[in-house]
Amino acid sequence: MITFQKAELVISAPDKKSWPETDLPEIVLAGRSNVGKSSFINTMCGRKKLAYVGNTPGKTRLLNFFNLDDKYMFVDVPGYGYANISKAQLLKFGEMMEDYFAERKQKKGLVILVDARHKPTEDDITMLEFARYYEIPVAVVATKTDKLPSTKLKNQLKMICKELQLNDHEPLFPFSAEKKTGMEAVWEYLIPIFES
């Protein structure tokens, strides 16, 4: 069981000038609004309120950098696919992501969170293409698995793999923040990437 003495939000950065100056390896967490990213971060870090679980999806408009024991960094990027967002904001998100992936030397990998109950979106596919383009390791985490009966879950996971055309190096992890399942498997995958 992985536990952290310290897990804290370092900065919510609106642009690259605000990125923290550290050498810590970073893993990016991406997913559509309301997919359960905050719950994922809190569960993975063993904290209740590290990442704020908002009532309004699409609240995160910044890159949130979380320091884990001065060893690793999670970078939570704005949730995508939320209807109440202007074209200008959408472009800003795109730029923010381009800047990060093109320029951030500390990036080690990407975790894309998808809702186990639904089909992945075009935005999920675009995020996956980002990772493939920049040749960084990528994993997909299917959240909210506790909301599905196990008989249905298997088929949903198959469908997600097929929709995203995942290859052998792109694992899919079933995950439930509610039941804390999938956490160990995700850490087992992430730690070698952080330390590579």
CSV table of C-alpha atoms in Angstrom, one decimal:
chain,number,residue,atom,x,y,z
A,1,MET,CA,0.0,0.0,0.0
A,2,ILE,CA,1.5,3.3,-1.0
A,3,THR,CA,1.2,6.2,1.4
A,4,PHE,CA,2.5,9.7,1.3
A,5,GLN,CA,3.6,11.7,4.3
A,6,LYS,CA,3.1,14.9,2.3
A,7,ALA,CA,0.6,15.5,-0.6
A,8,GLU,CA,-0.1,19.1,-1.4
A,9,LEU,CA,-1.2,21.4,-4.1
A,10,VAL,CA,1.8,23.5,-5.1
A,11,ILE,CA,0.3,25.9,-7.5
A,12,SER,CA,-2.7,26.3,-9.9
A,13,ALA,CA,-0.9,27.7,-12.9
A,14,PRO,CA,-2.8,29.8,-15.5
A,15,ASP,CA,0.1,29.7,-18.0
A,16,LYS,CA,3.6,28.4,-18.4
A,17,LYS,CA,5.2,31.4,-16.6
A,18,SER,CA,3.6,30.0,-13.4
A,19,TRP,CA,4.8,26.4,-13.8
A,20,PRO,CA,6.7,25.4,-10.6
A,21,GLU,CA,10.5,25.2,-11.0
A,22,THR,CA,11.2,21.6,-9.9
A,23,ASP,CA,13.0,18.6,-11.2
A,24,LEU,CA,10.2,16.2,-9.9
A,25,PRO,CA,8.9,13.8,-12.5
A,26,GLU,CA,5.4,14.6,-13.5
A,27,ILE,CA,2.4,12.5,-14.6
A,28,VAL,CA,-0.5,14.3,-16.3
A,29,LEU,CA,-4.1,13.5,-15.4
A,30,ALA,CA,-6.6,14.2,-18.0
A,31,GLY,CA,-10.3,13.5,-18.5
A,32,ARG,CA,-13.6,15.0,-19.2
A,33,SER,CA,-15.3,17.1,-16.6
A,34,ASN,CA,-17.2,15.0,-14.1
A,35,VAL,CA,-15.2,11.9,-14.7
A,36,GLY,CA,-14.0,11.8,-11.2
A,37,LYS,CA,-10.4,13.2,-11.4
A,38,SER,CA,-10.5,14.9,-8.0
A,39,SER,CA,-11.7,11.7,-6.4
A,40,PHE,CA,-9.0,9.8,-8.2
A,41,ILE,CA,-6.3,12.1,-7.0
A,42,ASN,CA,-7.6,12.0,-3.4
A,43,THR,CA,-7.8,8.2,-3.4
A,44,MET,CA,-4.4,7.7,-5.0
A,45,CYS,CA,-2.8,10.1,-2.5
A,46,GLY,CA,-4.7,8.8,0.5
A,47,ARG,CA,-6.2,12.2,1.2
A,48,LYS,CA,-9.8,13.2,1.6
A,49,LYS,CA,-9.7,16.8,0.4
A,50,LEU,CA,-6.4,17.3,-1.5
A,51,ALA,CA,-8.1,17.9,-4.8
A,52,TYR,CA,-11.4,19.8,-4.6
A,53,VAL,CA,-14.4,17.9,-5.7
A,54,GLY,CA,-16.6,20.6,-7.2
A,55,ASN,CA,-20.3,20.6,-7.6
A,56,THR,CA,-19.9,22.3,-10.9
A,57,PRO,CA,-18.1,20.2,-13.5
A,58,GLY,CA,-15.5,22.0,-15.5
A,59,LYS,CA,-14.4,24.2,-12.6
A,60,THR,CA,-10.7,23.5,-13.1
A,61,ARG,CA,-9.4,26.1,-15.6
A,62,LEU,CA,-5.8,25.8,-14.6
A,63,LEU,CA,-3.0,23.3,-14.4
A,64,ASN,CA,-2.9,22.1,-10.8
A,65,PHE,CA,0.5,20.7,-9.7
A,66,PHE,CA,0.4,18.3,-6.7
A,67,ASN,CA,3.6,17.5,-4.9
A,68,LEU,CA,3.8,13.9,-3.5
A,69,ASP,CA,6.5,13.6,-0.8
A,70,ASP,CA,8.9,15.7,-2.9
A,71,LYS,CA,9.3,12.6,-5.1
A,72,TYR,CA,6.6,12.9,-7.7
A,73,MET,CA,4.2,15.4,-9.1
A,74,PHE,CA,0.6,14.9,-10.4
A,75,VAL,CA,-0.5,17.5,-12.9
A,76,ASP,CA,-4.2,17.8,-13.1
A,77,VAL,CA,-5.3,19.5,-16.4
A,78,PRO,CA,-8.7,21.2,-17.0
A,79,GLY,CA,-11.6,18.8,-17.6
A,80,TYR,CA,-12.7,18.9,-21.2
A,81,GLY,CA,-16.0,18.4,-22.9
A,82,TYR,CA,-18.0,20.7,-20.7
A,83,ALA,CA,-20.8,22.5,-22.5
A,84,ASN,CA,-20.7,25.9,-20.6
A,85,ILE,CA,-17.3,26.9,-22.0
A,86,SER,CA,-16.6,29.6,-24.5
A,87,LYS,CA,-14.6,29.1,-27.7
A,88,ALA,CA,-11.9,31.4,-26.3
A,89,GLN,CA,-11.5,29.3,-23.2
A,90,LEU,CA,-11.4,26.2,-25.3
A,91,LEU,CA,-8.5,27.6,-27.4
A,92,LYS,CA,-6.7,28.6,-24.2
A,93,PHE,CA,-7.0,25.0,-23.0
A,94,GLY,CA,-5.6,23.8,-26.2
A,95,GLU,CA,-2.7,26.2,-26.0
A,96,MET,CA,-2.1,25.3,-22.4
A,97,MET,CA,-1.9,21.6,-23.3
A,98,GLU,CA,0.3,22.2,-26.4
A,99,ASP,CA,2.7,24.3,-24.3
A,100,TYR,CA,2.9,21.7,-21.5
A,101,PHE,CA,3.4,18.7,-23.8
A,102,ALA,CA,5.9,20.4,-26.1
A,103,GLU,CA,8.0,22.2,-23.4
A,104,ARG,CA,7.7,20.5,-20.1
A,105,LYS,CA,10.9,18.4,-19.6
A,106,GLN,CA,9.6,16.7,-16.4
A,107,LYS,CA,6.6,15.1,-18.1
A,108,LYS,CA,6.9,11.3,-17.8
A,109,GLY,CA,3.4,10.0,-18.7
A,110,LEU,CA,-0.3,10.6,-19.1
A,111,VAL,CA,-3.2,9.0,-17.4
A,112,ILE,CA,-6.6,9.5,-19.2
A,113,LEU,CA,-9.6,9.0,-17.0
A,114,VAL,CA,-12.8,7.8,-18.7
A,115,ASP,CA,-16.1,6.9,-17.1
A,116,ALA,CA,-16.5,3.2,-17.2
A,117,ARG,CA,-20.3,3.6,-17.9
A,118,HIS,CA,-19.8,5.6,-21.1
A,119,LYS,CA,-18.2,5.5,-24.5
A,120,PRO,CA,-14.9,7.5,-24.7
A,121,THR,CA,-15.3,10.9,-26.3
A,122,GLU,CA,-13.5,12.5,-29.2
A,123,ASP,CA,-11.6,14.5,-26.6
A,124,ASP,CA,-10.4,11.3,-24.9
A,125,ILE,CA,-9.1,10.2,-28.3
A,126,THR,CA,-7.4,13.5,-28.9
A,127,MET,CA,-5.6,13.3,-25.5
A,128,LEU,CA,-4.4,9.8,-26.4
A,129,GLU,CA,-3.1,11.1,-29.7
A,130,PHE,CA,-1.1,13.8,-27.7
A,131,ALA,CA,0.6,11.1,-25.7
A,132,ARG,CA,1.3,9.0,-28.8
A,133,TYR,CA,2.6,12.0,-30.7
A,134,TYR,CA,5.0,12.9,-27.8
A,135,GLU,CA,5.9,9.3,-27.3
A,136,ILE,CA,5.1,9.3,-23.6
A,137,PRO,CA,3.7,6.3,-21.7
A,138,VAL,CA,-0.1,6.4,-21.4
A,139,ALA,CA,-2.6,4.5,-19.3
A,140,VAL,CA,-6.4,4.7,-19.3
A,141,VAL,CA,-8.3,4.5,-16.0
A,142,ALA,CA,-12.0,3.6,-16.2
A,143,THR,CA,-13.6,5.3,-13.1
A,144,LYS,CA,-16.8,4.7,-11.3
A,145,THR,CA,-16.7,0.9,-11.8
A,146,ASP,CA,-18.7,0.5,-8.6
A,147,LYS,CA,-21.7,1.9,-10.5
A,148,LEU,CA,-21.8,-1.1,-12.9
A,149,PRO,CA,-22.6,-4.8,-12.2
A,150,SER,CA,-19.5,-6.9,-12.8
A,151,THR,CA,-21.2,-8.7,-15.7
A,152,LYS,CA,-21.6,-5.4,-17.5
A,153,LEU,CA,-18.2,-4.1,-16.5
A,154,LYS,CA,-16.3,-6.6,-18.6
A,155,ASN,CA,-18.1,-5.6,-21.8
A,156,GLN,CA,-17.7,-1.9,-21.0
A,157,LEU,CA,-14.0,-2.3,-20.6
A,158,LYS,CA,-13.7,-4.2,-23.9
A,159,MET,CA,-15.7,-1.5,-25.7
A,160,ILE,CA,-13.4,1.2,-24.2
A,161,CYS,CA,-10.3,-0.6,-25.4
A,162,LYS,CA,-11.8,-1.0,-28.8
A,163,GLU,CA,-13.0,2.7,-29.1
A,164,LEU,CA,-9.6,4.0,-28.1
A,165,GLN,CA,-7.7,1.3,-30.1
A,166,LEU,CA,-5.4,0.7,-27.1
A,167,ASN,CA,-2.2,-1.3,-27.9
A,168,ASP,CA,-0.3,-3.7,-25.6
A,169,HIS,CA,1.6,-0.8,-24.0
A,170,GLU,CA,-1.5,1.2,-23.2
A,171,PRO,CA,-3.1,-0.5,-20.2
A,172,LEU,CA,-6.7,0.0,-19.1
A,173,PHE,CA,-7.3,-0.1,-15.3
A,174,PRO,CA,-10.8,-0.5,-13.8
A,175,PHE,CA,-11.0,1.9,-10.8
A,176,SER,CA,-13.4,2.9,-8.1
A,177,ALA,CA,-12.6,5.8,-5.7
A,178,GLU,CA,-15.7,4.7,-3.7
A,179,LYS,CA,-14.4,1.1,-3.1
A,180,LYS,CA,-10.7,2.0,-3.5
A,181,THR,CA,-10.2,-0.7,-6.1
A,182,GLY,CA,-7.6,-0.4,-8.9
A,183,MET,CA,-5.4,1.9,-6.9
A,184,GLU,CA,-2.6,-0.6,-6.3
A,185,ALA,CA,-2.5,-1.7,-9.9
A,186,VAL,CA,-2.3,2.0,-11.1
A,187,TRP,CA,0.5,2.7,-8.7
A,188,GLU,CA,2.4,-0.4,-9.8
A,189,TYR,CA,2.2,0.9,-13.4
A,190,LEU,CA,3.0,4.5,-12.5
A,191,ILE,CA,6.0,4.2,-10.2
A,192,PRO,CA,8.4,2.7,-12.8
A,193,ILE,CA,7.4,5.5,-15.2
A,194,PHE,CA,7.9,8.2,-12.5
A,195,GLU,CA,11.4,6.7,-11.8
A,196,SER,CA,12.4,6.1,-15.4
